[in-house]
Short mmCIF file of C-alpha atoms in Angstrom, two decimals:
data_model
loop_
_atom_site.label_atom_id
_atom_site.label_comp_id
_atom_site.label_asym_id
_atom_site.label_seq_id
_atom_site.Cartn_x
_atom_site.Cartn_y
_atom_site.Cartn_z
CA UNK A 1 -7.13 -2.90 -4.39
CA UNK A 2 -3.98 -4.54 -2.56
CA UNK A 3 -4.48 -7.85 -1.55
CA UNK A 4 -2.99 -9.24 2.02
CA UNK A 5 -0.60 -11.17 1.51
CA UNK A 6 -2.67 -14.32 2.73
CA UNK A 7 -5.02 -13.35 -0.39
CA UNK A 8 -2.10 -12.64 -3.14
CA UNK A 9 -0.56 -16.48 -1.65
CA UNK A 10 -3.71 -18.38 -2.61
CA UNK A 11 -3.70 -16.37 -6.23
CA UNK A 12 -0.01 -17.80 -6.87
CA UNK A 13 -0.35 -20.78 -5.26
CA UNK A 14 -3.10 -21.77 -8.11
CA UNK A 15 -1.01 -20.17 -10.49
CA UNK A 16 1.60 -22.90 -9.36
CA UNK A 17 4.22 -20.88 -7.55
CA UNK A 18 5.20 -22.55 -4.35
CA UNK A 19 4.12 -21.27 -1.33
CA UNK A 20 4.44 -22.57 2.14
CA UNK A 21 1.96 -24.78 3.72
CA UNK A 22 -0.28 -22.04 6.14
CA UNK A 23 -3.23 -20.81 7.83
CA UNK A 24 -5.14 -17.74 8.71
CA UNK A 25 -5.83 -17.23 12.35
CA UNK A 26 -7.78 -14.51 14.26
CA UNK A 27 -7.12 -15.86 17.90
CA UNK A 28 -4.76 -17.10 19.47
CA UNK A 29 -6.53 -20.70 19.78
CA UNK A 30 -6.94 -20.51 15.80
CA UNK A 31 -3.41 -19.73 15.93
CA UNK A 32 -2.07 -22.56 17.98
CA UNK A 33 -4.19 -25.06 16.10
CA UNK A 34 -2.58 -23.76 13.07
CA UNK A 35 0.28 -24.63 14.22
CA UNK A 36 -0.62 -28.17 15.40
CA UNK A 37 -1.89 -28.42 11.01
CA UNK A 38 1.30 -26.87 9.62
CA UNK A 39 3.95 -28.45 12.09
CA UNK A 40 6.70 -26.66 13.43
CA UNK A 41 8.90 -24.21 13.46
CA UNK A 42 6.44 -21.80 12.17
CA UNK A 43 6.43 -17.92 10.85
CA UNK A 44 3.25 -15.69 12.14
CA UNK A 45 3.14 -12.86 10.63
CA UNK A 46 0.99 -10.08 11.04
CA UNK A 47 -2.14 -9.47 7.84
CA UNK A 48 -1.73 -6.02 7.54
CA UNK A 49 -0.34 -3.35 4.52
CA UNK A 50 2.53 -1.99 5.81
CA UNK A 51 6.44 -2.44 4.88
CA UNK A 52 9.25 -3.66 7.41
CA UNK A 53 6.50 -5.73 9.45
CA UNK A 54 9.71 -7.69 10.91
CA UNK A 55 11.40 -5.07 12.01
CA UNK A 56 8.27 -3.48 13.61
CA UNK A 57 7.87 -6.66 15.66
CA UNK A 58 4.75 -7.91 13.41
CA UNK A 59 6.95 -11.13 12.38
CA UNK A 60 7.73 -13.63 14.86
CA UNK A 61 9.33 -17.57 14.17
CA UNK A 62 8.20 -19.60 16.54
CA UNK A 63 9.33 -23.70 17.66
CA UNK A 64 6.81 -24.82 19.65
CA UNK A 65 3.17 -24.12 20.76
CA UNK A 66 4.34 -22.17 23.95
CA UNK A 67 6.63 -19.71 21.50
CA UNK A 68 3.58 -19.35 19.13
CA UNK A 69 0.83 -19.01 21.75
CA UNK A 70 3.33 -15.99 23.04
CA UNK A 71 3.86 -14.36 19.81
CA UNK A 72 0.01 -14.58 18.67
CA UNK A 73 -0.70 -13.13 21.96
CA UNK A 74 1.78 -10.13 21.04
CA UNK A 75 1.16 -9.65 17.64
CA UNK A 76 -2.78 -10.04 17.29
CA UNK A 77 -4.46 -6.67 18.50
CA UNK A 78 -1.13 -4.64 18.18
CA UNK A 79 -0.80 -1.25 16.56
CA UNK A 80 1.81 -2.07 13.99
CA UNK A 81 2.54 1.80 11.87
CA UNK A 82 -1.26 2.89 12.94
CA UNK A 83 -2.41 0.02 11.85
CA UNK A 84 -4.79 -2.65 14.06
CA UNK A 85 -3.55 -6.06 13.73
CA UNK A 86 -6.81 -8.39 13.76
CA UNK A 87 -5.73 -12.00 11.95
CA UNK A 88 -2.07 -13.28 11.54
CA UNK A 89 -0.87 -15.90 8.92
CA UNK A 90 0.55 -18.98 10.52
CA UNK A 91 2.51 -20.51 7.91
CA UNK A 92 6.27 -23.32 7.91
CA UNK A 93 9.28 -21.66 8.28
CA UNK A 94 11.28 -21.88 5.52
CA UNK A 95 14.98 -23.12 5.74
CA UNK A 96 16.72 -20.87 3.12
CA UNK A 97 19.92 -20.87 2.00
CA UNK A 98 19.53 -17.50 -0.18
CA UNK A 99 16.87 -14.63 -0.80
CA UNK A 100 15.56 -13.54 -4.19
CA UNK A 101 13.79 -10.94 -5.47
CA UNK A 102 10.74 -10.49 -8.21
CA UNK A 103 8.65 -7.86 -9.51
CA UNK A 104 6.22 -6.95 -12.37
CA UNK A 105 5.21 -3.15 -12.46
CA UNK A 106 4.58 -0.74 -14.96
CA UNK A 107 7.03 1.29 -16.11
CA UNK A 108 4.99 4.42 -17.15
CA UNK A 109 8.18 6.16 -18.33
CA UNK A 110 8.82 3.79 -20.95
CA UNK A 111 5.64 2.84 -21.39
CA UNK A 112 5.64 -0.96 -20.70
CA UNK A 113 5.90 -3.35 -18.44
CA UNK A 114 8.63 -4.00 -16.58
CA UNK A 115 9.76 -7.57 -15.00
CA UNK A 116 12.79 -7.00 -12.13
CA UNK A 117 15.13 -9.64 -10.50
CA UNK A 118 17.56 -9.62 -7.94
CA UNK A 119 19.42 -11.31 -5.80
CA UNK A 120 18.99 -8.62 -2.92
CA UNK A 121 15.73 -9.96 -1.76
CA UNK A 122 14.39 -9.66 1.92
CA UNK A 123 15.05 -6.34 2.46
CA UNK A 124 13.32 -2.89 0.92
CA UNK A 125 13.87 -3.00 -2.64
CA UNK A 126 13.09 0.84 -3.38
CA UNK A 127 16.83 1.38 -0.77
CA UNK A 128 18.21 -1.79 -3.34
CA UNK A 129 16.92 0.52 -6.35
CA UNK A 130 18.63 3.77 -4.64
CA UNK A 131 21.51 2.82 -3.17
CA UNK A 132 22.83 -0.17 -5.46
CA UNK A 133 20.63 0.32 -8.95
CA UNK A 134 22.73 -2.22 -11.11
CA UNK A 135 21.94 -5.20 -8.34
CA UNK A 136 18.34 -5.32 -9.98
CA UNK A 137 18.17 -6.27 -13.39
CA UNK A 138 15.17 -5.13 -15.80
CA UNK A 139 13.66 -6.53 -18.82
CA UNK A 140 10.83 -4.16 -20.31
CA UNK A 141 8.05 -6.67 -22.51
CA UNK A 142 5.77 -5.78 -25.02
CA UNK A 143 2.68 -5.98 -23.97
CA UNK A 144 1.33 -6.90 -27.07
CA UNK A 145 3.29 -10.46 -26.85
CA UNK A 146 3.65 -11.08 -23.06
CA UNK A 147 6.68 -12.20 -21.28
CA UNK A 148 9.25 -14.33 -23.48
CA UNK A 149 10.71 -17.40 -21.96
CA UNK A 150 14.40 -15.80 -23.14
CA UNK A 151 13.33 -12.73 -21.34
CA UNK A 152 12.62 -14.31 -18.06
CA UNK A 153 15.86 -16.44 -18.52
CA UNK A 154 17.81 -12.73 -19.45
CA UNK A 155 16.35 -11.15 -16.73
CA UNK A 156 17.57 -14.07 -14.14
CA UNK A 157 20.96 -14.64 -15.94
CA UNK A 158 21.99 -10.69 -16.02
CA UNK A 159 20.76 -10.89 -11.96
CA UNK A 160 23.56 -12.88 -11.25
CA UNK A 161 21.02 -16.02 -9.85
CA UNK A 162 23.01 -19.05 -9.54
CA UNK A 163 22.83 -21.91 -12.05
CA UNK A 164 21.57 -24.47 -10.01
CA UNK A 165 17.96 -22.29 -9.50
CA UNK A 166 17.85 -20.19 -12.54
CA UNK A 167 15.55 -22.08 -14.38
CA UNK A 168 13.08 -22.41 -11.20
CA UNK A 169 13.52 -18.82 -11.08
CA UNK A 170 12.91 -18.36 -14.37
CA UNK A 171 9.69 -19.86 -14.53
CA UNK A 172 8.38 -18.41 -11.65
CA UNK A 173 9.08 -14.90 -13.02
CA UNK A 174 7.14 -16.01 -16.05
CA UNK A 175 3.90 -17.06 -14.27
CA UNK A 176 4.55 -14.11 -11.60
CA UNK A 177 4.08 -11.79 -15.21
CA UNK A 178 0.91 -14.28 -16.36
CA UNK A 179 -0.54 -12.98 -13.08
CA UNK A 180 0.49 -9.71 -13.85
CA UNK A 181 -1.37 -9.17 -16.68
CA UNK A 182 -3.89 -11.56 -16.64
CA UNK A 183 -5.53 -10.04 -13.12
CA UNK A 184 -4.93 -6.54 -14.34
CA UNK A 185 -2.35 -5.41 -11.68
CA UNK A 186 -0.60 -2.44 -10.86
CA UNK A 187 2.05 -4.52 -9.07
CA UNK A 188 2.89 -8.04 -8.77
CA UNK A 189 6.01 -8.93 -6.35
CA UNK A 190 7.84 -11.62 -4.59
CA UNK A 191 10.09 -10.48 -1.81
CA UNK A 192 12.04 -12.43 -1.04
CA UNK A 193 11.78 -15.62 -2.99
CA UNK A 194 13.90 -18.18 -1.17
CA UNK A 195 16.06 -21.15 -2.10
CA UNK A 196 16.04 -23.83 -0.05
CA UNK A 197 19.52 -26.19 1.14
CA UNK A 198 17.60 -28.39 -2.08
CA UNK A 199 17.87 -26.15 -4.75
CA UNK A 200 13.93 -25.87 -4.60
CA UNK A 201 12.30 -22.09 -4.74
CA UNK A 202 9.55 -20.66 -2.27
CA UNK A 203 7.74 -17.47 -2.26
CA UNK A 204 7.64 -16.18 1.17
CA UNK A 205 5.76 -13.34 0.56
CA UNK A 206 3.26 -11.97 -1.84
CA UNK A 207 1.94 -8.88 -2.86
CA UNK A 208 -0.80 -8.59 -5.20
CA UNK A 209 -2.30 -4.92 -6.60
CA UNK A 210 -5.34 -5.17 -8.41
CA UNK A 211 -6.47 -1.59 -10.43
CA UNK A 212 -9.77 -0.96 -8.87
CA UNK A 213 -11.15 0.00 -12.34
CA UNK A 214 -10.97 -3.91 -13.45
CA UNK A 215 -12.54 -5.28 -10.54
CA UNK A 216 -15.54 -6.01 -13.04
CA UNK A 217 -13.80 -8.39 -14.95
CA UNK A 218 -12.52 -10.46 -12.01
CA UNK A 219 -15.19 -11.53 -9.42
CA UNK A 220 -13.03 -13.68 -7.96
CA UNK A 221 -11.12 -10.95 -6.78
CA UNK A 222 -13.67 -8.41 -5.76
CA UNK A 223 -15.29 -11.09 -3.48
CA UNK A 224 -11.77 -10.10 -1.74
CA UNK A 225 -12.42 -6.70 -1.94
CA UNK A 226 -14.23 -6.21 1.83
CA UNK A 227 -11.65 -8.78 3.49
CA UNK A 228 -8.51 -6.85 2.19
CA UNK A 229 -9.61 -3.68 3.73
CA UNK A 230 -7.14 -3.56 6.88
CA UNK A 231 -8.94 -0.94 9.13
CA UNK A 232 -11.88 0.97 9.23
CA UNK A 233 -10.46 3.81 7.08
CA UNK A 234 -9.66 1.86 4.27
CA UNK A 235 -13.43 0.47 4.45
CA UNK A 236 -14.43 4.05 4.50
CA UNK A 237 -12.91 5.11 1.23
CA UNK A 238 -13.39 2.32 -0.20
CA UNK A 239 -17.79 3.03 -0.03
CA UNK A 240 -16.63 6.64 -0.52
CA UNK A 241 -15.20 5.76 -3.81
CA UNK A 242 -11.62 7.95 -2.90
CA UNK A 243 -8.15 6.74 -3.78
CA UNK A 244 -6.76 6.22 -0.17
CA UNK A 245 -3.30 5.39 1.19
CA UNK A 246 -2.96 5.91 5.16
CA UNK A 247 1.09 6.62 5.59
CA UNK A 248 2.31 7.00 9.72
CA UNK A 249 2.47 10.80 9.77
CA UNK A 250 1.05 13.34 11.25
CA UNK A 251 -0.43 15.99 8.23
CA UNK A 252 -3.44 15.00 6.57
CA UNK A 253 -3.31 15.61 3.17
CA UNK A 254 -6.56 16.09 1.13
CA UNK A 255 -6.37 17.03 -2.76
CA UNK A 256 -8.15 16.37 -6.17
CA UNK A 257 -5.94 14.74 -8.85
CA UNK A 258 -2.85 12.15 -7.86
CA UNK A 259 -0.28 14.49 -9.07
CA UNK A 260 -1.38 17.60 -6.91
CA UNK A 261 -1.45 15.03 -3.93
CA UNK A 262 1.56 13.51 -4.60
CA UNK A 263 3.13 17.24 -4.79
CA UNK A 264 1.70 17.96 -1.62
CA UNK A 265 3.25 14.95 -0.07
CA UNK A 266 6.73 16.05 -1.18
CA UNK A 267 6.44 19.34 -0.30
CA UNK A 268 4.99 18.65 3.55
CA UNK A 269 8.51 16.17 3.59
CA UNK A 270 10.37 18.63 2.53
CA UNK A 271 9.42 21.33 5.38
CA UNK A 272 10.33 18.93 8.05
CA UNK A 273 6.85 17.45 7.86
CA UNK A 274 5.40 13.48 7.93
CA UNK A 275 2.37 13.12 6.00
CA UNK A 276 -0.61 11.18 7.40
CA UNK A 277 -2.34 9.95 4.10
CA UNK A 278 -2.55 10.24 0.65
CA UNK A 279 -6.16 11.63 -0.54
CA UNK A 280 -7.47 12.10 -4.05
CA UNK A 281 -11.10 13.32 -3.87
CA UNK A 282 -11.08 13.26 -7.77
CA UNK A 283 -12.19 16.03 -10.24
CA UNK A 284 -15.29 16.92 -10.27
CA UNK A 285 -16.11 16.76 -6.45
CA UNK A 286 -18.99 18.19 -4.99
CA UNK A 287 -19.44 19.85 -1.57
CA UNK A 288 -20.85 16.24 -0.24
CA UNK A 289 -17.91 14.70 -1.70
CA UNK A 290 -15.53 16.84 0.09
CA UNK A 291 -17.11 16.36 3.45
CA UNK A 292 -16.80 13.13 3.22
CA UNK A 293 -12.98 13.74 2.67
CA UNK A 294 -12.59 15.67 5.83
CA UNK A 295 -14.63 13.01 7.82
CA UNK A 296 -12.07 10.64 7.04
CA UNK A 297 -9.35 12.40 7.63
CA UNK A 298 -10.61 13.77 11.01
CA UNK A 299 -11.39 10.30 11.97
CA UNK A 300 -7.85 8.71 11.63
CA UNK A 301 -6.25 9.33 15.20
CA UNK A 302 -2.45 9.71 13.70
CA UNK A 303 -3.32 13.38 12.38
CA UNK A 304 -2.88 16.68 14.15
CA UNK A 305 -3.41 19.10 11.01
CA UNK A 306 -4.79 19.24 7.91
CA UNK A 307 -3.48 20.67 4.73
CA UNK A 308 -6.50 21.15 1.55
CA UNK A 309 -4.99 21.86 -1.48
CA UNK A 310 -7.09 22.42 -4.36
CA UNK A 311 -6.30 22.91 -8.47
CA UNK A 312 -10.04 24.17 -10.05
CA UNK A 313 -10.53 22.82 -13.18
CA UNK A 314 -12.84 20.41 -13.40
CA UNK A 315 -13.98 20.90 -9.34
CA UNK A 316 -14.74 24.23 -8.94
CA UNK A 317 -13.38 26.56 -6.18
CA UNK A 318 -16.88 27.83 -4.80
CA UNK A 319 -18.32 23.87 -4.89
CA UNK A 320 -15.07 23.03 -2.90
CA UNK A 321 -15.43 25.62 -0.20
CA UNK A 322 -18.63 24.87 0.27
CA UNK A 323 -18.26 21.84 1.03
CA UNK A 324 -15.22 22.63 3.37
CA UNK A 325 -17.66 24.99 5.58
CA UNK A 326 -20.58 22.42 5.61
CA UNK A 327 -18.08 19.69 6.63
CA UNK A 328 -16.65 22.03 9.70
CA UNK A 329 -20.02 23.47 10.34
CA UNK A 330 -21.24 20.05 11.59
CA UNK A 331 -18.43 20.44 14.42
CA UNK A 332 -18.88 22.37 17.91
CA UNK A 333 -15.43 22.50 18.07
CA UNK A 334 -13.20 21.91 15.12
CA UNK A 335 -11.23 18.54 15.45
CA UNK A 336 -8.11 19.71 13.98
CA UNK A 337 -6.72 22.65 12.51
CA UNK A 338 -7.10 23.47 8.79
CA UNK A 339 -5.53 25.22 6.27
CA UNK A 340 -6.99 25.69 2.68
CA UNK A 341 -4.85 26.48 -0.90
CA UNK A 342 -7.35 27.39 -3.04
CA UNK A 343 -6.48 28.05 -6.98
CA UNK A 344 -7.45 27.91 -10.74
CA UNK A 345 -11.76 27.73 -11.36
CA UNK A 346 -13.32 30.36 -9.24
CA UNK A 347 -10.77 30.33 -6.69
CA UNK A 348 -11.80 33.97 -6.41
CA UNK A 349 -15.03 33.04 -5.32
CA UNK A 350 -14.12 29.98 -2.92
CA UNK A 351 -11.86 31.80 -1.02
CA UNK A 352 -14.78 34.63 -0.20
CA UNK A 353 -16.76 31.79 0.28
CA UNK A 354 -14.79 30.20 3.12
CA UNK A 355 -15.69 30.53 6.50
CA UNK A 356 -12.15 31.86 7.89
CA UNK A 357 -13.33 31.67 11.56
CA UNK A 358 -13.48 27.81 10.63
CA UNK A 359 -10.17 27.10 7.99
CA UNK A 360 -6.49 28.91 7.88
CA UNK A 361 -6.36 30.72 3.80
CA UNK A 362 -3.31 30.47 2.20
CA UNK A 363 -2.57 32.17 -1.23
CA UNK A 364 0.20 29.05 -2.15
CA UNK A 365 1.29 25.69 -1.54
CA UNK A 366 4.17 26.22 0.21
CA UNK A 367 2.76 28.43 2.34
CA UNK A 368 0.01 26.22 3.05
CA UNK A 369 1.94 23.07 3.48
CA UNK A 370 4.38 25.31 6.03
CA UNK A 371 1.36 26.08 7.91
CA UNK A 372 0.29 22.55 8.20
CA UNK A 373 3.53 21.27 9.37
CA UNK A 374 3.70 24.21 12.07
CA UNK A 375 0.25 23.23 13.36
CA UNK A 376 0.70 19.39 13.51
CA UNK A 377 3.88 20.56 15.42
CA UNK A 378 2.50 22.89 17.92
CA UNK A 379 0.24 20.05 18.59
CA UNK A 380 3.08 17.74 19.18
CA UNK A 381 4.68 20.30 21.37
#
């Protein structure tokens, strides 16, 4: 479950990292007397989980109640990367001198968690990580002990943070790893963490991934479960039970196991392709299960084709396609074209099964995925 940022704010804020003063708005009105509580200048900044909001015009500063009744105006009911803007975070403009940047992940390659500073904060970290690797500094921690104080201090010290706010830093990166672990997350980041003209620290944004499997053990969280849904597609999968990302392509992308989707992805990339979604319908799906899928695929606007690509071990090849030809079957006219990979578990069997007047068959991936991309582009064409 990712929280908006609004939600993963309040969770540090009680932890005791600072945040600025804010409020959620879902009009403009709410907005503008937001503004009138906070004082001004003020950011608003669009709830929604996307990347490179500012940039997308989702971020506006704004001086007085004219410049924020303008840019709640723009920004609430926008499509911001297929995504429908409905409440926008009000919050004080910070006056920063520099921007940070902190994470706590799991590194699944070494096994253990992973804490990351650097002083390149404010911008994408994953181009920081690419294009300039030794400007973020990582300290791995055992889980069995938590997070160190001398590893949070190491961690700032080899970033290069100045002096003056290394300790603030320090201790921020040690309750941002408390958080971490304590709420069972995937991903815990700051970015950026800015340092005020004072020497004080604030954390400007927030992002907060909870693993859906621990919701149990946190109520607190799951009451946030329905609010942090951004659009009706999220919702959807969500009661579905699927493991849902929507991306701004074009290809939908439906498979069972994270791997074979995240192959999928690559592959529809790497034929000149933008995929529309990641998909995991899980192992063991049944035919209901896999209409389902290709409701909510069919139902998200941004896609022109859809690629199925299916490993049987667990979900067999016969249950899959029929669930593919009851899905279709409840069409008069098929929605968008799709093409099918069928292999491993009576694969044999699905693809006799399929109803070809309904679904493209092909015998590989890449032939599938080349397919898909050729059909989402005739489409665009």
């Amino acid at each position: 479950m990712r929280l908006h940022e609004y939600q993963a704010k309040g969770v540090f804020a009680d932890a005791g990292i600072p945040t600025p003063d804010s409020r959620l708005a879902t009009s403009v009105e709410e907005a503008v007397d937001a503004g009138r509580d906070v004082g001004y200048p003020v950011a608003v900044k669009a709830q929604v989980h996307v990347g490179g909001r500012g940039k997308a015009g989702g971020i506006e500063i704004a001086t007085d109640e004219d410049e924020l009744r303008e840019a709640a105006d723009a920004i609430l009911g926008m499509d911001l990367k297929g995504y429908h803007v409905d409440r926008v975070l009000v919050e004080s403009a910070v006056d920063f001198t520099n921007e940070l940047y902190l994470g706590v992940t799991m590194d699944r390659g070494e096994g253990e968690p992973v804490a990351m500073v650097s002083s390149e904060g404010g911008v994408d970290i994953e181009s920081v990580a690419e294009e300039t690797p030794e400007a973020i500094a990582r300290e791995h921690v055992d889980p069995a002990f938590g997070m160190h104080p001398y590893q949070a201090r190491k961690a700032v010290y080899e970033a290069g943070i100045p002096r003056d706010v290394a300790r603030a830093v320090s201790s921020v990166l040690e309750t941002l790893y408390d958080l971490w672990e304590a709420n069972d997350a995937s991903e815990a980041e700051i970015n950026p963490l800015m340092v005020t003209d004072g020497g004080d620290v604030v954390a400007a944004d927030a992002v907060l991934n909870v693993d859906d499997d621990a919701l149990f053990r946190h109520p607190g969280l799951a009451d946030m479960e329905e609010e942090s849904y951004t659009d009706d597609l999220e919702r959807k999968a969500g009661e579905y039970g699927f493991d849902y990302v929507r991306l701004s392509g074009n290809v939908g992308i439906i498979g069972n196991g994270a791997g074979l989707v995240m192959a999928t992805l690559d592959l529809v990339d790497h034929y000149g392709g933008a995929p529309a979604n990641f998909l995991d319908i899980g192992g063991g799906a049944k035919a209901e299960r896999v209409a389902n899928a290709l409701d909510m695929v069919f139902s998200d606007p941004n896609v022109d084709s859809v690629v199925f690509n299916i490993f049987g071990g667990i979900t067999r090849g016969d249950e899959v396609a029929r669930g593919i030809n009851d899905a279709l079957s409840q069409f008069d006219e098929i929605p968008k074209p799709v093409v099918v990979r069928l292999a491993g578990t009576n694969a044999s069997e699905g693809m006799e099964i399929l109803d070809t007047s309904l679904v493209q068959v092909e015998g590989t991936l890449e032939d599938a995925v080349q397919r898909a991309v050729a059909n989402a582009a005739e489409v665009q064409s």
